[in-house]
Short mmCIF file of C-alpha atoms in Angstrom, two decimals:
data_model
loop_
_atom_site.label_atom_id
_atom_site.label_comp_id
_atom_site.label_asym_id
_atom_site.label_seq_id
_atom_site.Cartn_x
_atom_site.Cartn_y
_atom_site.Cartn_z
CA UNK A 1 0.13 -0.12 0.16
CA UNK A 2 1.03 3.56 -0.80
CA UNK A 3 1.79 5.76 2.17
CA UNK A 4 1.70 8.99 2.63
CA UNK A 5 5.41 10.09 2.16
CA UNK A 6 8.65 8.87 1.30
CA UNK A 7 9.94 6.22 -1.15
CA UNK A 8 7.66 3.48 -0.45
CA UNK A 9 4.70 5.40 -2.18
CA UNK A 10 6.06 5.94 -5.20
CA UNK A 11 6.27 9.32 -5.13
CA UNK A 12 9.62 11.90 -5.56
CA UNK A 13 11.30 12.83 -2.22
CA UNK A 14 10.47 16.30 -1.25
CA UNK A 15 8.69 18.67 1.24
CA UNK A 16 5.26 17.74 1.67
CA UNK A 17 2.07 19.29 2.67
CA UNK A 18 1.40 20.30 6.75
CA UNK A 19 0.27 16.94 8.13
CA UNK A 20 -2.45 16.90 10.84
CA UNK A 21 -3.13 20.49 10.11
CA UNK A 22 -7.02 20.72 10.16
CA UNK A 23 -9.10 18.52 12.76
CA UNK A 24 -13.05 16.88 12.15
CA UNK A 25 -14.60 20.11 12.85
CA UNK A 26 -12.22 22.00 10.47
CA UNK A 27 -12.93 19.54 7.80
CA UNK A 28 -16.72 19.16 8.26
CA UNK A 29 -16.90 23.25 7.88
CA UNK A 30 -14.63 23.05 5.29
CA UNK A 31 -17.66 20.26 3.57
CA UNK A 32 -20.12 22.82 3.77
CA UNK A 33 -18.57 25.58 2.58
CA UNK A 34 -17.27 23.47 -0.46
CA UNK A 35 -20.57 22.93 -1.63
CA UNK A 36 -21.63 26.58 -0.79
CA UNK A 37 -25.40 26.48 0.39
CA UNK A 38 -26.13 30.24 -0.48
CA UNK A 39 -23.92 30.91 -3.62
CA UNK A 40 -25.28 27.38 -5.10
CA UNK A 41 -28.76 28.73 -4.63
CA UNK A 42 -28.46 32.32 -5.99
CA UNK A 43 -26.68 31.38 -8.77
CA UNK A 44 -28.22 28.21 -9.94
CA UNK A 45 -32.06 28.29 -8.73
CA UNK A 46 -33.12 30.52 -11.75
CA UNK A 47 -30.72 28.04 -14.41
CA UNK A 48 -32.78 24.91 -12.41
CA UNK A 49 -36.02 26.88 -12.84
CA UNK A 50 -35.65 27.33 -16.27
CA UNK A 51 -34.55 23.71 -17.10
CA UNK A 52 -37.74 21.70 -15.07
CA UNK A 53 -39.63 24.21 -13.49
CA UNK A 54 -41.39 23.27 -10.01
CA UNK A 55 -39.32 20.15 -10.18
CA UNK A 56 -36.32 21.92 -8.43
CA UNK A 57 -36.77 19.99 -5.01
CA UNK A 58 -36.97 16.72 -6.78
CA UNK A 59 -34.03 17.10 -9.16
CA UNK A 60 -32.16 18.12 -5.58
CA UNK A 61 -33.91 14.75 -3.93
CA UNK A 62 -33.01 12.74 -6.63
CA UNK A 63 -29.35 13.97 -7.55
CA UNK A 64 -29.01 13.80 -3.72
CA UNK A 65 -29.46 9.95 -3.30
CA UNK A 66 -26.76 8.79 -5.79
CA UNK A 67 -24.50 11.67 -4.96
CA UNK A 68 -24.37 9.64 -1.17
CA UNK A 69 -23.23 6.87 -2.91
CA UNK A 70 -19.96 8.94 -4.50
CA UNK A 71 -19.45 10.19 -1.14
CA UNK A 72 -19.46 6.12 0.33
CA UNK A 73 -16.63 5.73 -2.70
CA UNK A 74 -14.81 8.73 -1.29
CA UNK A 75 -14.88 7.84 2.04
CA UNK A 76 -13.86 3.89 1.39
CA UNK A 77 -11.39 5.24 -1.01
CA UNK A 78 -9.72 7.46 1.11
CA UNK A 79 -9.16 4.61 3.82
CA UNK A 80 -6.89 3.30 2.04
CA UNK A 81 -4.83 5.75 -0.27
CA UNK A 82 -4.39 9.00 1.29
CA UNK A 83 -3.29 11.46 -1.45
CA UNK A 84 -4.12 15.05 -2.07
CA UNK A 85 -5.29 13.98 -5.70
CA UNK A 86 -8.43 11.92 -4.48
CA UNK A 87 -9.89 11.15 -7.38
CA UNK A 88 -7.04 11.07 -9.57
CA UNK A 89 -4.55 8.98 -7.77
CA UNK A 90 -7.79 6.54 -7.25
CA UNK A 91 -8.98 6.01 -10.45
CA UNK A 92 -5.38 5.71 -12.11
CA UNK A 93 -4.54 2.84 -9.74
CA UNK A 94 -7.88 0.94 -9.92
CA UNK A 95 -9.08 1.35 -13.76
CA UNK A 96 -6.11 3.18 -15.77
CA UNK A 97 -3.88 5.54 -15.50
CA UNK A 98 -5.24 7.59 -18.59
CA UNK A 99 -8.78 7.89 -16.92
CA UNK A 100 -6.56 8.78 -13.60
CA UNK A 101 -5.33 11.70 -15.45
CA UNK A 102 -8.70 12.79 -16.71
CA UNK A 103 -10.37 12.34 -13.39
CA UNK A 104 -7.94 15.01 -12.08
CA UNK A 105 -7.98 16.88 -15.33
CA UNK A 106 -11.96 17.18 -15.07
CA UNK A 107 -11.60 18.55 -11.46
CA UNK A 108 -8.70 20.80 -12.26
CA UNK A 109 -10.75 22.50 -15.39
CA UNK A 110 -14.23 22.67 -13.60
CA UNK A 111 -12.57 24.71 -10.66
CA UNK A 112 -10.65 26.55 -12.83
CA UNK A 113 -13.91 27.65 -14.76
CA UNK A 114 -15.33 28.32 -11.37
CA UNK A 115 -13.24 31.06 -10.27
CA UNK A 116 -15.31 33.07 -13.54
CA UNK A 117 -18.46 31.49 -12.17
CA UNK A 118 -18.05 32.21 -8.74
CA UNK A 119 -15.88 35.88 -8.86
CA UNK A 120 -18.98 37.11 -11.18
CA UNK A 121 -21.40 37.02 -8.57
CA UNK A 122 -19.20 38.37 -5.69
CA UNK A 123 -18.35 41.11 -7.47
CA UNK A 124 -22.48 41.80 -8.70
CA UNK A 125 -23.21 41.41 -4.92
CA UNK A 126 -20.56 43.68 -3.78
CA UNK A 127 -21.88 45.99 -5.68
CA UNK A 128 -25.06 45.55 -5.00
CA UNK A 129 -24.73 46.02 -1.72
CA UNK A 130 -22.12 49.12 -2.20
CA UNK A 131 -23.15 50.80 -5.43
CA UNK A 132 -26.62 48.97 -6.73
CA UNK A 133 -26.57 51.42 -9.77
CA UNK A 134 -23.51 49.50 -11.02
CA UNK A 135 -24.74 45.91 -10.23
CA UNK A 136 -25.14 44.96 -14.02
CA UNK A 137 -21.84 46.23 -15.29
CA UNK A 138 -20.19 42.98 -16.14
CA UNK A 139 -16.79 44.94 -16.40
CA UNK A 140 -17.00 46.03 -13.09
CA UNK A 141 -18.29 43.00 -11.91
CA UNK A 142 -15.61 40.97 -13.19
CA UNK A 143 -13.22 43.58 -11.59
CA UNK A 144 -14.30 44.01 -7.93
CA UNK A 145 -15.03 39.88 -8.49
CA UNK A 146 -11.42 39.45 -9.64
CA UNK A 147 -10.56 41.63 -6.12
CA UNK A 148 -12.05 39.02 -4.37
CA UNK A 149 -10.36 36.00 -5.96
CA UNK A 150 -6.91 37.87 -5.42
CA UNK A 151 -7.86 37.96 -1.75
CA UNK A 152 -8.76 34.46 -1.38
CA UNK A 153 -5.88 33.56 -3.21
CA UNK A 154 -3.46 34.99 -0.98
CA UNK A 155 -5.44 33.44 2.12
CA UNK A 156 -4.91 29.81 0.76
CA UNK A 157 -1.27 30.89 -0.15
CA UNK A 158 -0.66 31.07 3.81
CA UNK A 159 -1.31 27.85 4.53
CA UNK A 160 -4.12 25.05 5.89
CA UNK A 161 -4.82 26.58 9.34
CA UNK A 162 -4.96 30.33 8.04
CA UNK A 163 -7.59 29.09 5.15
CA UNK A 164 -10.12 27.41 7.94
CA UNK A 165 -9.63 30.45 10.34
CA UNK A 166 -11.07 31.94 7.38
CA UNK A 167 -13.93 29.65 6.77
CA UNK A 168 -15.00 29.30 10.14
CA UNK A 169 -15.84 32.83 10.11
CA UNK A 170 -17.53 33.17 6.39
CA UNK A 171 -19.51 30.10 6.80
CA UNK A 172 -20.57 30.49 10.17
CA UNK A 173 -22.37 33.84 9.59
CA UNK A 174 -23.49 32.59 6.08
CA UNK A 175 -25.30 29.26 7.93
CA UNK A 176 -26.42 31.92 11.14
CA UNK A 177 -28.38 34.10 8.31
CA UNK A 178 -29.58 31.03 5.88
CA UNK A 179 -31.09 29.34 9.07
CA UNK A 180 -32.80 32.54 10.12
CA UNK A 181 -34.60 32.81 6.79
CA UNK A 182 -35.66 29.09 6.48
CA UNK A 183 -37.60 29.99 10.09
CA UNK A 184 -38.72 33.55 8.56
CA UNK A 185 -39.94 31.52 5.36
CA UNK A 186 -41.83 28.97 7.48
CA UNK A 187 -43.84 31.55 9.08
CA UNK A 188 -44.48 34.31 6.15
CA UNK A 189 -47.96 34.25 5.14
CA UNK A 190 -48.22 35.47 1.16
CA UNK A 191 -47.47 33.39 -1.63
CA UNK A 192 -47.35 33.01 -5.20
CA UNK A 193 -48.14 29.44 -5.40
CA UNK A 194 -49.34 26.78 -3.00
CA UNK A 195 -47.04 24.50 -1.61
CA UNK A 196 -47.67 20.75 -3.89
CA UNK A 197 -46.01 17.57 -2.91
CA UNK A 198 -45.98 17.00 -6.73
CA UNK A 199 -42.77 19.10 -6.86
CA UNK A 200 -40.67 16.15 -5.41
CA UNK A 201 -42.45 13.95 -8.18
CA UNK A 202 -41.43 13.05 -11.14
CA UNK A 203 -44.04 14.80 -13.35
CA UNK A 204 -42.91 17.89 -13.70
CA UNK A 205 -39.60 17.21 -15.53
CA UNK A 206 -41.51 16.62 -19.09
CA UNK A 207 -39.86 13.39 -19.93
CA UNK A 208 -36.33 12.08 -19.64
CA UNK A 209 -33.74 14.66 -21.20
CA UNK A 210 -35.49 17.24 -18.60
CA UNK A 211 -34.59 15.29 -16.18
CA UNK A 212 -31.37 14.72 -16.89
CA UNK A 213 -30.68 18.29 -17.44
CA UNK A 214 -32.10 18.91 -14.10
CA UNK A 215 -29.91 16.67 -12.48
CA UNK A 216 -26.80 18.18 -14.13
CA UNK A 217 -27.85 20.98 -12.44
CA UNK A 218 -28.35 19.38 -9.50
CA UNK A 219 -24.92 18.23 -9.39
CA UNK A 220 -23.54 21.51 -9.39
CA UNK A 221 -24.94 22.22 -6.15
CA UNK A 222 -24.02 19.67 -4.33
CA UNK A 223 -20.15 19.88 -5.84
CA UNK A 224 -17.50 20.70 -3.41
CA UNK A 225 -17.83 18.45 -0.42
CA UNK A 226 -15.04 16.41 -2.04
CA UNK A 227 -12.51 19.34 -0.82
CA UNK A 228 -12.16 17.37 2.55
CA UNK A 229 -10.36 14.36 0.60
CA UNK A 230 -7.92 17.39 -1.18
CA UNK A 231 -7.20 18.13 2.36
CA UNK A 232 -6.43 14.24 3.53
CA UNK A 233 -3.04 14.83 3.98
CA UNK A 234 -3.21 17.82 5.62
CA UNK A 235 -5.90 16.58 8.20
CA UNK A 236 -5.58 14.27 11.82
CA UNK A 237 -6.99 10.70 11.06
CA UNK A 238 -7.97 11.67 7.43
CA UNK A 239 -8.36 7.97 6.90
CA UNK A 240 -11.84 8.55 8.98
CA UNK A 241 -12.06 12.27 8.91
CA UNK A 242 -12.66 13.19 5.35
CA UNK A 243 -15.37 10.67 4.43
CA UNK A 244 -17.29 11.76 7.86
CA UNK A 245 -16.81 15.31 7.15
CA UNK A 246 -18.42 14.75 3.50
CA UNK A 247 -21.49 12.72 4.98
CA UNK A 248 -21.79 15.40 7.55
CA UNK A 249 -21.66 18.48 4.84
CA UNK A 250 -23.95 16.83 2.07
CA UNK A 251 -26.55 16.40 5.16
CA UNK A 252 -26.30 20.20 6.20
CA UNK A 253 -26.55 21.55 2.25
CA UNK A 254 -29.03 19.11 1.19
CA UNK A 255 -31.61 20.25 3.86
CA UNK A 256 -30.63 24.29 3.25
CA UNK A 257 -31.02 23.36 -0.53
CA UNK A 258 -34.85 21.58 -0.49
CA UNK A 259 -36.09 24.17 1.87
CA UNK A 260 -34.84 27.65 0.15
CA UNK A 261 -35.96 25.78 -3.53
CA UNK A 262 -39.21 24.98 -1.68
CA UNK A 263 -39.47 28.44 -0.71
CA UNK A 264 -38.70 30.07 -4.12
CA UNK A 265 -41.43 27.97 -5.39
CA UNK A 266 -43.90 28.99 -3.13
CA UNK A 267 -42.93 32.70 -2.19
CA UNK A 268 -42.02 33.85 -5.85
CA UNK A 269 -43.87 33.82 -9.66
CA UNK A 270 -42.27 32.29 -12.43
CA UNK A 271 -41.43 35.84 -13.92
CA UNK A 272 -39.73 37.15 -10.63
CA UNK A 273 -37.56 34.01 -10.86
CA UNK A 274 -36.50 34.38 -14.37
CA UNK A 275 -36.03 37.95 -13.84
CA UNK A 276 -34.23 38.03 -10.79
CA UNK A 277 -31.58 35.18 -12.00
CA UNK A 278 -28.41 35.65 -9.92
CA UNK A 279 -30.13 37.86 -7.45
CA UNK A 280 -32.73 35.42 -6.64
CA UNK A 281 -32.01 35.32 -3.29
CA UNK A 282 -32.30 39.08 -2.90
CA UNK A 283 -35.44 38.83 -3.89
CA UNK A 284 -36.69 35.95 -1.97
CA UNK A 285 -34.95 37.56 1.18
CA UNK A 286 -36.98 40.70 0.40
CA UNK A 287 -40.45 38.71 -0.16
CA UNK A 288 -39.93 37.13 3.56
CA UNK A 289 -38.66 40.48 5.31
CA UNK A 290 -39.10 43.81 3.22
CA UNK A 291 -36.63 46.26 3.27
CA UNK A 292 -33.62 44.50 5.36
CA UNK A 293 -34.32 41.29 4.11
CA UNK A 294 -32.79 41.29 0.66
CA UNK A 295 -29.52 42.87 1.54
CA UNK A 296 -28.59 40.15 4.75
CA UNK A 297 -29.20 37.48 2.00
CA UNK A 298 -27.13 39.41 -0.08
CA UNK A 299 -24.57 39.36 2.42
CA UNK A 300 -25.11 35.34 3.35
CA UNK A 301 -24.54 34.86 -0.78
CA UNK A 302 -21.41 36.94 -0.85
CA UNK A 303 -20.02 35.49 2.21
CA UNK A 304 -20.80 32.03 0.67
CA UNK A 305 -19.01 32.78 -3.00
CA UNK A 306 -16.35 33.74 -1.08
CA UNK A 307 -16.04 31.12 1.09
CA UNK A 308 -16.18 28.41 -1.71
CA UNK A 309 -14.11 30.23 -3.73
CA UNK A 310 -11.02 29.58 -0.95
CA UNK A 311 -12.34 25.95 -1.05
CA UNK A 312 -12.59 25.85 -4.72
CA UNK A 313 -8.80 26.88 -4.85
CA UNK A 314 -8.05 24.22 -2.25
CA UNK A 315 -9.36 21.56 -4.25
CA UNK A 316 -7.43 22.80 -7.63
CA UNK A 317 -4.26 23.45 -6.27
CA UNK A 318 -4.09 20.22 -4.21
CA UNK A 319 -4.92 18.16 -7.49
CA UNK A 320 -2.59 20.15 -9.27
CA UNK A 321 0.02 19.89 -6.47
CA UNK A 322 -0.34 15.73 -6.80
CA UNK A 323 0.10 16.09 -10.34
CA UNK A 324 3.23 17.55 -10.06
CA UNK A 325 4.53 15.78 -7.77
CA UNK A 326 3.99 12.82 -10.05
CA UNK A 327 5.21 14.47 -12.73
CA UNK A 328 2.05 14.09 -14.80
CA UNK A 329 2.31 18.08 -14.94
CA UNK A 330 5.71 20.36 -14.72
CA UNK A 331 7.39 18.97 -11.76
CA UNK A 332 7.06 22.54 -10.19
CA UNK A 333 3.52 22.23 -9.67
CA UNK A 334 4.62 19.42 -6.52
CA UNK A 335 6.91 22.44 -4.97
CA UNK A 336 6.03 23.17 -1.54
CA UNK A 337 6.70 26.93 0.25
CA UNK A 338 8.80 25.80 3.01
CA UNK A 339 7.43 28.54 5.53
CA UNK A 340 3.73 28.26 4.27
CA UNK A 341 3.33 24.58 3.98
CA UNK A 342 1.66 25.14 0.47
CA UNK A 343 1.76 24.40 -2.83
CA UNK A 344 3.00 27.25 -3.85
CA UNK A 345 3.60 27.46 -7.62
CA UNK A 346 0.68 25.54 -8.25
CA UNK A 347 -1.45 28.52 -6.47
CA UNK A 348 0.35 31.23 -8.70
CA UNK A 349 -0.81 29.31 -11.59
CA UNK A 350 -4.26 28.89 -11.02
CA UNK A 351 -4.32 32.47 -9.99
CA UNK A 352 -2.92 33.66 -13.43
CA UNK A 353 -4.94 31.46 -14.99
CA UNK A 354 -7.90 32.81 -13.86
CA UNK A 355 -6.88 36.15 -14.42
CA UNK A 356 -6.66 35.47 -17.99
CA UNK A 357 -10.51 34.23 -17.75
CA UNK A 358 -11.86 37.34 -16.22
CA UNK A 359 -10.49 39.41 -19.08
CA UNK A 360 -11.83 37.29 -21.50
CA UNK A 361 -15.64 36.58 -19.43
CA UNK A 362 -15.54 40.75 -19.38
CA UNK A 363 -16.44 40.91 -22.76
CA UNK A 364 -18.72 37.64 -22.84
CA UNK A 365 -21.82 39.30 -22.01
CA UNK A 366 -23.96 39.93 -19.25
CA UNK A 367 -23.38 38.01 -15.65
CA UNK A 368 -26.65 36.02 -16.15
CA UNK A 369 -25.12 34.33 -19.77
CA UNK A 370 -21.63 33.57 -18.22
CA UNK A 371 -22.90 31.95 -15.28
CA UNK A 372 -25.68 29.64 -17.56
CA UNK A 373 -23.10 28.46 -19.57
CA UNK A 374 -20.07 27.74 -17.00
CA UNK A 375 -22.81 26.26 -14.55
CA UNK A 376 -23.74 23.47 -17.17
CA UNK A 377 -20.19 22.76 -18.54
CA UNK A 378 -19.00 22.63 -14.85
CA UNK A 379 -21.99 19.96 -14.30
CA UNK A 380 -20.48 18.01 -16.96
CA UNK A 381 -17.02 17.85 -15.27
CA UNK A 382 -18.43 16.75 -12.34
CA UNK A 383 -20.34 13.74 -13.53
CA UNK A 384 -17.55 12.58 -15.35
CA UNK A 385 -14.99 12.31 -12.41
CA UNK A 386 -17.62 11.17 -9.64
CA UNK A 387 -19.03 8.60 -11.86
CA UNK A 388 -15.33 7.18 -12.37
CA UNK A 389 -14.43 7.34 -8.40
CA UNK A 390 -17.88 5.29 -8.13
CA UNK A 391 -16.29 2.60 -10.36
CA UNK A 392 -12.83 2.87 -8.48
CA UNK A 393 -14.16 2.39 -5.29
CA UNK A 394 -16.20 -0.91 -6.27
CA UNK A 395 -12.94 -2.22 -8.33
CA UNK A 396 -10.58 -1.05 -4.81
CA UNK A 397 -13.02 -3.53 -2.76
CA UNK A 398 -14.14 -5.90 -5.32
CA UNK A 399 -12.47 -8.95 -3.27
CA UNK A 400 -14.22 -7.57 -0.14
CA UNK A 401 -18.03 -6.87 -1.37
CA UNK A 402 -19.55 -10.43 -0.43
CA UNK A 403 -18.07 -10.07 2.87
CA UNK A 404 -21.14 -9.33 4.76
CA UNK A 405 -24.64 -7.48 3.36
CA UNK A 406 -23.08 -3.84 4.58
CA UNK A 407 -20.42 -4.50 2.56
CA UNK A 408 -22.00 -5.31 -0.56
CA UNK A 409 -25.04 -2.75 -0.37
CA UNK A 410 -22.51 0.40 0.97
CA UNK A 411 -19.34 -0.76 -0.70
CA UNK A 412 -21.06 -1.95 -4.17
CA UNK A 413 -24.33 -1.64 -5.09
CA UNK A 414 -25.01 2.04 -3.81
CA UNK A 415 -21.42 3.47 -5.04
CA UNK A 416 -21.78 1.63 -8.22
CA UNK A 417 -25.51 3.15 -8.78
CA UNK A 418 -24.02 6.38 -8.14
CA UNK A 419 -21.66 6.32 -11.11
CA UNK A 420 -24.08 4.87 -13.26
CA UNK A 421 -26.18 7.70 -12.44
CA UNK A 422 -23.52 10.04 -12.88
CA UNK A 423 -22.18 8.94 -16.25
CA UNK A 424 -25.72 8.64 -17.45
CA UNK A 425 -26.68 12.21 -16.68
CA UNK A 426 -23.30 13.07 -18.31
CA UNK A 427 -24.21 11.12 -21.96
CA UNK A 428 -28.05 12.17 -21.18
CA UNK A 429 -27.45 15.85 -20.92
CA UNK A 430 -25.28 16.16 -24.13
CA UNK A 431 -28.49 16.81 -26.17
CA UNK A 432 -29.79 19.59 -23.98
CA UNK A 433 -26.97 21.92 -23.44
CA UNK A 434 -26.07 24.59 -25.09
CA UNK A 435 -23.62 24.82 -27.91
CA UNK A 436 -21.30 27.28 -25.42
CA UNK A 437 -21.71 24.32 -22.70
CA UNK A 438 -20.59 21.44 -24.43
CA UNK A 439 -17.83 23.72 -25.71
CA UNK A 440 -16.48 24.35 -22.48
CA UNK A 441 -17.69 20.99 -20.72
CA UNK A 442 -16.39 18.67 -23.80
CA UNK A 443 -13.55 20.73 -24.95
CA UNK A 444 -11.84 21.09 -21.57
CA UNK A 445 -11.75 17.27 -21.46
CA UNK A 446 -10.17 16.99 -24.86
CA UNK A 447 -7.38 19.52 -23.84
CA UNK A 448 -6.25 16.91 -21.34
CA UNK A 449 -5.48 14.64 -23.45
CA UNK A 450 -2.49 16.80 -24.84
CA UNK A 451 -0.59 16.80 -21.47
CA UNK A 452 -1.40 13.16 -20.31
CA UNK A 453 0.14 11.77 -23.91
CA UNK A 454 3.35 14.28 -23.35
CA UNK A 455 4.14 13.10 -19.68
CA UNK A 456 3.10 9.85 -20.38
CA UNK A 457 5.69 9.65 -23.45
CA UNK A 458 8.10 10.96 -20.56
CA UNK A 459 7.73 7.98 -18.18
CA UNK A 460 5.95 9.32 -15.63
CA UNK A 461 5.69 6.74 -12.90
CA UNK A 462 2.52 7.81 -12.33
CA UNK A 463 1.54 5.30 -15.52
CA UNK A 464 3.21 2.40 -14.01
CA UNK A 465 0.66 2.49 -10.81
CA UNK A 466 0.92 0.00 -8.01
CA UNK A 467 -2.67 -1.55 -8.21
CA UNK A 468 -5.08 -0.42 -5.28
CA UNK A 469 -6.31 -3.40 -3.85
CA UNK A 470 -8.30 -3.08 -0.27
CA UNK A 471 -7.69 -6.21 0.62
CA UNK A 472 -4.35 -5.63 0.70
CA UNK A 473 -4.23 -2.18 1.76
CA UNK A 474 -6.13 -3.63 4.87
CA UNK A 475 -3.77 -6.55 5.57
CA UNK A 476 -0.67 -4.20 5.45
CA UNK A 477 -2.27 -1.91 8.02
CA UNK A 478 -2.92 -5.01 10.00
CA UNK A 479 0.60 -6.77 10.27
CA UNK A 480 0.10 -7.99 13.95
CA UNK A 481 -3.90 -8.78 14.10
CA UNK A 482 -5.05 -12.15 13.23
CA UNK A 483 -8.75 -12.05 11.22
CA UNK A 484 -10.17 -13.17 13.92
CA UNK A 485 -8.92 -10.89 16.59
CA UNK A 486 -11.17 -8.08 17.73
CA UNK A 487 -8.67 -5.52 16.78
CA UNK A 488 -9.19 -7.21 13.24
CA UNK A 489 -12.64 -7.10 13.24
CA UNK A 490 -13.11 -3.15 14.65
CA UNK A 491 -10.79 -2.52 11.73
CA UNK A 492 -13.15 -4.46 9.19
CA UNK A 493 -16.25 -2.58 10.84
CA UNK A 494 -14.78 0.85 10.33
CA UNK A 495 -13.70 -0.04 6.92
CA UNK A 496 -16.90 -1.21 5.90
CA UNK A 497 -19.36 1.61 6.97
CA UNK A 498 -16.86 3.88 6.51
CA UNK A 499 -17.16 6.18 8.86
#
């Protein structure tokens, strides 16, 4: 089994990330912030409503069930291979290095595109608070958003401890405001539409393609919880902590997503939702609490947006760090700063690429147009690499799946169904996406083939992997325990349930 450092792992010797920097609570906060509840609702609610109408709550529900299968897959894989590259390492060691590289590349590309998709609303929201008359100015929104992005770049550059301190402040305030408005929505007497349980059924999707489009957008809502796996080399007891934090994070954001989506259906008319666009939470807040409600939810969305910029930067820079360390991308990306213990070259590379994209997006059209195309394109990338991770978990644990019903369901059936769902959504939604979304999503994957082939020909050891096998990994982790000993039974049970 690969360890997290040294020659036994097959990694080049060198300075690594800071170990044991984060605890369990810190990691849970990062999981919630990664999915960015307020930002996801603000940026995506109008897009989701445009795709499936009143079926938004159903899309979020039916995407959450297979998404839990992917969470289980990540947790199980993280127990036997602690790696900042997460799916990049796991898929490469179970399925094929080419698929592993493309899995990591999909995350890198999606996260880099998100730097613009996330920073644009940050700029717009900031202008809404301090200069409302300029909130629709795309160029100015880009400039202000770029400022927020650079601030978070410096925070991430400063190390994991500084990152989590900033995250605790931003996410804590965001969640407090969101809970207050959920309670406000429950006691609000007005309403554009009467609540209907059919919103959780299949009747509003308009067919299979509509369901796939809704699920693809819903995947974007949840995306980000897997930052816990990218932080695994910096987390205490990460073999257990990363999976537990991801599960708790998904549970929290699921409840918030459903509560706010139902509130939007009930309290806002279709015309209000369409006209509001990325400002839909401000309109909802004004409906719940006239006068100040809109401003408070704008603040919550701004905090969420900046917070998720931070977690996304962590994901992309840790993935690039792992790829640089494995020599599947320039080795400089695997360089760690001596003082801050952060992959500073990867941080600066992402910063430079994102700033170029900011300049391009300033001339691309309205904020709403940029967001709509980016969300769908990122959804394709997410479905691709989550789907591969689910298959990787089943392959890695294939010799242990029949050990118990729990192993079979949690380790085999659920992750495999989650994977099948994600890959089905990827294929089925292609016909429904705009040309721009398909070009960004598929073109981004295609671009990754070039560095993959270049570094494969250069002889990177990543393309000659040690196969990831859970049976051997568990045996290596318990060298002195007999299979029937209490210690071995406890280890097997905890690895079977992942938590």
